[in-house]
Tab-separated table of C-alpha atoms in Angstrom:
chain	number	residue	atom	x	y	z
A	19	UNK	CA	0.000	0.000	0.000
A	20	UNK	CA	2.173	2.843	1.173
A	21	UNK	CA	5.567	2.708	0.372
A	22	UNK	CA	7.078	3.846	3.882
A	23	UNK	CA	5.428	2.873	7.249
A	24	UNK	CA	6.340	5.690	9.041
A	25	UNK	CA	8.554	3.419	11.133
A	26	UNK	CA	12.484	2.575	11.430
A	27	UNK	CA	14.321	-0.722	11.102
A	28	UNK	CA	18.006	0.314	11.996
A	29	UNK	CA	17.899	-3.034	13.854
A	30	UNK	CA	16.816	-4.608	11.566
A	31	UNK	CA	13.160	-5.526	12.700
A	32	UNK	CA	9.619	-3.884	11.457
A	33	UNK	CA	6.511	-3.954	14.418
A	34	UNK	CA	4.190	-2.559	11.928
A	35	UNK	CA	1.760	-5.134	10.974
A	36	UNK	CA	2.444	-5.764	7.469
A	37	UNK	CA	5.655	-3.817	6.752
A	38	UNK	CA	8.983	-5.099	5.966
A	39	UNK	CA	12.367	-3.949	6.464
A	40	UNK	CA	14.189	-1.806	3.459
A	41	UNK	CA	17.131	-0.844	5.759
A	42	UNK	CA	16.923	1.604	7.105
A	43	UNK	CA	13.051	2.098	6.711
A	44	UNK	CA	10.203	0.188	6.839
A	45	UNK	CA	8.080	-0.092	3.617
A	46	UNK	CA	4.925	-2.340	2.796
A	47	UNK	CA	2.829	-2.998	-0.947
């Protein structure tokens, strides 16, 4: 859906439901 989450995954890990890690952001379909 939207491209960035709005969320961080410097570590490597997403929380968002749906989103995956594109270091060093978060993005989802």
């Amino acid at each position: 859906g939207l491209p960035v989450c709005g969320e961080t995954c410097v570590t490597g890990s997403c929380y968002t439901p749906g989103c995956t890690c594109s270091w060093p952001v978060c993005t989802r379909n």
